[in-house]
Coordinates of C-alpha atoms in Angstrom, one line a residue:
X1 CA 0.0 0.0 0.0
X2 CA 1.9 3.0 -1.4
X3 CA 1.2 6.2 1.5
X4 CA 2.8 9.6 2.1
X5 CA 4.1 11.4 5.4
X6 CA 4.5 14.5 6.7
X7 CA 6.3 15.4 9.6
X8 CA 8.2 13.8 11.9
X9 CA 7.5 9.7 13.0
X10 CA 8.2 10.3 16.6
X11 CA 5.3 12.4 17.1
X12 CA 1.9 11.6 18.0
X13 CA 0.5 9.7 14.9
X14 CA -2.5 10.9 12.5
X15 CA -4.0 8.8 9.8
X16 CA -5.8 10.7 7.2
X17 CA -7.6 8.6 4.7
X18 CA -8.7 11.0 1.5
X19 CA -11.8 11.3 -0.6
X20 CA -12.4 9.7 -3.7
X21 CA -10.1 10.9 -6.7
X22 CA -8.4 13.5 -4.3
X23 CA -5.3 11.7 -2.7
X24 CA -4.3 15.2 -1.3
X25 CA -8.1 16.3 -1.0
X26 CA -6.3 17.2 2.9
X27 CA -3.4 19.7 1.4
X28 CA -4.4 22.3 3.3
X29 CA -3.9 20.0 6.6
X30 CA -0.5 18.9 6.1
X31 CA 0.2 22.1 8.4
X32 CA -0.4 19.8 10.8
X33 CA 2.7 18.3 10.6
X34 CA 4.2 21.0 12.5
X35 CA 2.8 18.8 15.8
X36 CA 2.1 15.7 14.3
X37 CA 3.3 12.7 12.3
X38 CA 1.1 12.6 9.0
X39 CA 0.2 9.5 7.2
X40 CA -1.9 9.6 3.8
X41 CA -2.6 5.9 2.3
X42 CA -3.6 6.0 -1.4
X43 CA -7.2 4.1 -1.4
X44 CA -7.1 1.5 -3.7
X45 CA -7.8 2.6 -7.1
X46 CA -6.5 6.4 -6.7
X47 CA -3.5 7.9 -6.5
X48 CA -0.1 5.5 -7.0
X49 CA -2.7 2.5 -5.7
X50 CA -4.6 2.5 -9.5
X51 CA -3.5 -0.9 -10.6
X52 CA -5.9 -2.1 -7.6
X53 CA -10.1 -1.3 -7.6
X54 CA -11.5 -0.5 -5.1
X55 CA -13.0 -2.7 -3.0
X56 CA -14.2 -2.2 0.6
X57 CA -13.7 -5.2 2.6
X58 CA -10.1 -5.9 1.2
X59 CA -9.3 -1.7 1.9
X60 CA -10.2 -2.3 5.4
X61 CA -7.9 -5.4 5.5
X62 CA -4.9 -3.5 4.1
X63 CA -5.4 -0.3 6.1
X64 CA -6.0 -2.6 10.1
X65 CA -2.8 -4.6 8.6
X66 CA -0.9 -1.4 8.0
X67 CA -2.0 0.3 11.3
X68 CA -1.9 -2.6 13.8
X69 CA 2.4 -2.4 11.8
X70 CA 2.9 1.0 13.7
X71 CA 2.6 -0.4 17.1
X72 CA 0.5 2.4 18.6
X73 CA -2.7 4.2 18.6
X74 CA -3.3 6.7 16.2
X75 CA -6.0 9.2 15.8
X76 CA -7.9 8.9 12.6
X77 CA -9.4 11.7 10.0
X78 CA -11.3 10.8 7.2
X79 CA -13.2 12.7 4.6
X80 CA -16.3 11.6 2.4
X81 CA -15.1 8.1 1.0
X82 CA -12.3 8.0 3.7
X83 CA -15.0 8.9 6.3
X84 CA -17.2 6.0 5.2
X85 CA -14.0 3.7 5.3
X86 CA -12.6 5.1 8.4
X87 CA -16.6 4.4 9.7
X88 CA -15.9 0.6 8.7
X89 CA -12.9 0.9 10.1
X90 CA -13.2 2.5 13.6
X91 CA -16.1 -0.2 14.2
X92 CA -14.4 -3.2 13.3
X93 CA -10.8 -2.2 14.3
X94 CA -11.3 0.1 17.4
X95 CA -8.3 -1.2 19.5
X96 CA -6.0 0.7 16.5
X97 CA -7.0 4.3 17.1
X98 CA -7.3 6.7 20.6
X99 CA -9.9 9.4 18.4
X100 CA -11.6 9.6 15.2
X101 CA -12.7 12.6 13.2
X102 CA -15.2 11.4 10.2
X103 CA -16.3 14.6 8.0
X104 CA -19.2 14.0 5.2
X105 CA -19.5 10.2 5.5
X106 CA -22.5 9.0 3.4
X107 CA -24.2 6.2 5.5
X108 CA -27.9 6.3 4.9
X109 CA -28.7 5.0 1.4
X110 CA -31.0 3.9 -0.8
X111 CA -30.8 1.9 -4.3
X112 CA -32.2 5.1 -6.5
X113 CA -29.6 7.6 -4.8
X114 CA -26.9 5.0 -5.3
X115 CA -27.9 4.4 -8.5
X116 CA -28.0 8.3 -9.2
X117 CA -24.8 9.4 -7.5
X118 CA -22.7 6.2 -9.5
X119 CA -24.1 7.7 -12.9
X120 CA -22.9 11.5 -11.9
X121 CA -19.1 10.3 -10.4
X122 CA -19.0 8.4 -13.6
X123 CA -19.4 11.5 -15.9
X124 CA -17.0 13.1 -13.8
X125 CA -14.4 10.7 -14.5
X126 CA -14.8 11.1 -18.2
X127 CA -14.4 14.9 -17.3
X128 CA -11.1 14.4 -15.1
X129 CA -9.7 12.5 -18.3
X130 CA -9.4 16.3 -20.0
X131 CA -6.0 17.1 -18.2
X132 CA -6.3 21.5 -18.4
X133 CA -9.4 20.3 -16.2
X134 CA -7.6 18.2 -13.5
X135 CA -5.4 20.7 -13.3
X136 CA -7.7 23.7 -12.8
X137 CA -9.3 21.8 -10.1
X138 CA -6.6 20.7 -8.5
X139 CA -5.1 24.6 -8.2
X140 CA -8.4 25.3 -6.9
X141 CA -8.1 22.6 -4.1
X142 CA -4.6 24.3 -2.8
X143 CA -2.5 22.0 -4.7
X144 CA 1.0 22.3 -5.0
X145 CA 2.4 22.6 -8.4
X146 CA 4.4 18.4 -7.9
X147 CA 1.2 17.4 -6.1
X148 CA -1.0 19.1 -9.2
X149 CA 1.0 17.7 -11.8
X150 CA 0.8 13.7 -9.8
X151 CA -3.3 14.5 -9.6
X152 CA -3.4 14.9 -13.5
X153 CA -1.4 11.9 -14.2
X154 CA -2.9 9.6 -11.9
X155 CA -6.8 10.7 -12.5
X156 CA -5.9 9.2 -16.3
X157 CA -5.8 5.4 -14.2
X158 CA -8.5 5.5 -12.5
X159 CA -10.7 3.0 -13.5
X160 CA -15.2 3.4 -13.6
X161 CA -15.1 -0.1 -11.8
X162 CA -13.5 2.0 -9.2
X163 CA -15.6 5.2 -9.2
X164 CA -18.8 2.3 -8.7
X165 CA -17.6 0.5 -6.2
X166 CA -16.4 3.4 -4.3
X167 CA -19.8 4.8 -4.4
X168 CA -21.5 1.7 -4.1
X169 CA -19.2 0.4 -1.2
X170 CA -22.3 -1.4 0.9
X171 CA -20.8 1.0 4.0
X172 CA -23.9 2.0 5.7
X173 CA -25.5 2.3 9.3
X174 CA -27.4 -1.2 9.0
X175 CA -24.3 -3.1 7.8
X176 CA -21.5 -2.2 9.7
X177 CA -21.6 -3.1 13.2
X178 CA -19.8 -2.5 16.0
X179 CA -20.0 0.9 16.2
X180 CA -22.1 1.5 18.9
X181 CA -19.4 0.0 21.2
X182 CA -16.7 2.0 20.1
X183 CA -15.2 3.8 23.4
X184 CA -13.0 6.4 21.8
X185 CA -13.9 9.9 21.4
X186 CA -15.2 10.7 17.8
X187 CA -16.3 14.0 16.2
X188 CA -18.7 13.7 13.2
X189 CA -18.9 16.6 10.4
X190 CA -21.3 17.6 8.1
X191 CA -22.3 20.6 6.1
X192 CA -25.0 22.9 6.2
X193 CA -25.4 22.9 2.5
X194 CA -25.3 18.8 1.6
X195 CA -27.6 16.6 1.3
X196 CA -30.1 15.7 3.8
X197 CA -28.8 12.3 4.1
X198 CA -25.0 13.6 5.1
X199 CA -26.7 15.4 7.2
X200 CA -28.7 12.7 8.9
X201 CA -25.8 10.3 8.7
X202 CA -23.5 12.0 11.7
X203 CA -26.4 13.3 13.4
X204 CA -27.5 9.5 13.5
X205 CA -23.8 8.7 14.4
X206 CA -23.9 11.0 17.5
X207 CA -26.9 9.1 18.3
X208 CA -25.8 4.9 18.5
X209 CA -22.7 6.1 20.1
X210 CA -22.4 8.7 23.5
X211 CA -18.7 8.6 22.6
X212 CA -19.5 10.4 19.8
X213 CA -20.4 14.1 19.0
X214 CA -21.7 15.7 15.3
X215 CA -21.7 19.3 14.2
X216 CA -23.1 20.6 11.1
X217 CA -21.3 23.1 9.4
X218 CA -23.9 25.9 8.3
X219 CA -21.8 27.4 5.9
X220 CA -20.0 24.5 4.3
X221 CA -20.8 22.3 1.9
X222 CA -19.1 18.9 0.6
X223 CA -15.9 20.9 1.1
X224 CA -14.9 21.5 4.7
X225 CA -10.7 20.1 4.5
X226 CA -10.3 22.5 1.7
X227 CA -12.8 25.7 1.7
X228 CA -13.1 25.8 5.8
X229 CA -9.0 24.5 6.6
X230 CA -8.5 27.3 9.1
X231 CA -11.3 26.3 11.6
X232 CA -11.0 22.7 10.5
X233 CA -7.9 22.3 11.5
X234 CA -8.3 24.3 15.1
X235 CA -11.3 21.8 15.5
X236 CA -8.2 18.5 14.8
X237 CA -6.2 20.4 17.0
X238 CA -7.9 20.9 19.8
X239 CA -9.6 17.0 19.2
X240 CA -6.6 14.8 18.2
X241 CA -5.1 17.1 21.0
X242 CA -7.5 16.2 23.7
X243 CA -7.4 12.4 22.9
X244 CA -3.7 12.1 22.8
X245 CA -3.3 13.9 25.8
X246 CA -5.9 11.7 27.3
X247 CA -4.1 8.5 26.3

């Protein structure tokens, strides 16, 4: 499993797992290092892991594997399709992490809006196959010119098997269990402006688990790493700092 750091490996350990297509959908966070060891896994299918596709069940595998290797607990962030893994993850693997922070995770679904969402990430692909395109976007996510130039190239590899079963993932409320009995502290995020059923997801979250707290973002859309970085990355701070401390 090909992954990225930042910062320095004695320090206290975060695990950011990244949205779909955006490997450094987080850019804007790797401030953090400043305080704390960074890791970013490529999710299979995306970024240097595109000769994979995405599959959830053998993701989670690779990712309690690759944890459990650190020999410590880490805190974990995770951001739409990294928020639904890290979900799936927490619950079956909580011994591996001291805090989670899960922002946009889509876990109340139904077969139309599935069905919907698949066909819309599909034309996006085709889109992110015109490279000017990749490349505006990724300037407007706060890319760095290397990490724009690696976005480009690796967008041409990803694969519409991928983009369906990362939508379709089967990650949902009803199927995952476990979670409920998860005893470390985790914050849920949402925005004002998503969908009802982001919305309902981390408010739904907050409500299986008294470990775990939601907030929904008035302002923000599906976009809070990138468009609101300053206060998000106060609210990891002050979280991941808590928990650690805690530990």
């Amino acid at each position: 499993m090909h992954f990225e750091e930042f910062g320095k490996e004695h320090e206290k350990t975060i695990v950011m797992l990244h949205a779909a297509n955006y490997v450094h959908v987080f850019a804007k966070q790797y401030c953090l290092s400043d305080e704390y060891h960074l890791i970013v896994p490529h999710l299979m299918g995306y970024g240097d892991e595109t000769d994979k596709t995405f599959n959830a069940e053998e993701q989670i595998k690779e990712l309690a594997e690759f944890i459990s290797s650190l020999g410590k607990k880490v805190a974990l962030v995770g951001f739409s399709l990294g928020a639904m893994v890290g979900f799936k993850l927490l619950s079956e693997h909580p011994e591996l992490f001291n805090c989670a922070v899960l922002v946009s995770p889509w876990l109340i679904k139904d077969r139309e809006t599935l069905d919907k969402v698949v066909a819309a990430n599909e034309k996006q692909l085709a889109s992110f196959k015109k490279k000017w395109l990749c490349g505006l976007i990724a300037r407007m996510n706060g890319f760095t010119k290397e990490q724009r130039i690696s976005f480009v190239e690796q967008m041409q590899r990803v694969t519409p098997e991928t983009v369906k079963n990362a939508v379709d993932n089967g990650i949902t409320l009803e199927t995952v269990g476990g979670f409920g009995k998860v005893d470390v502290p985790v914050l849920a995020l949402a925005g004002g402006k998503e969908q009802d059923f982001m919305r309902e997801s981390v408010k739904k979250m907050a409500e299986m688990n008294e470990n775990c707290s939601c907030e929904i973002w008035e302002k923000a859309a599906h976009n809070i790493p990138p468009m609101f970085a300053k206060r998000f990355n106060e609210q990891i701070r002050g979280f991941v700092g808590k928990a650690f401390d805690k530990a």
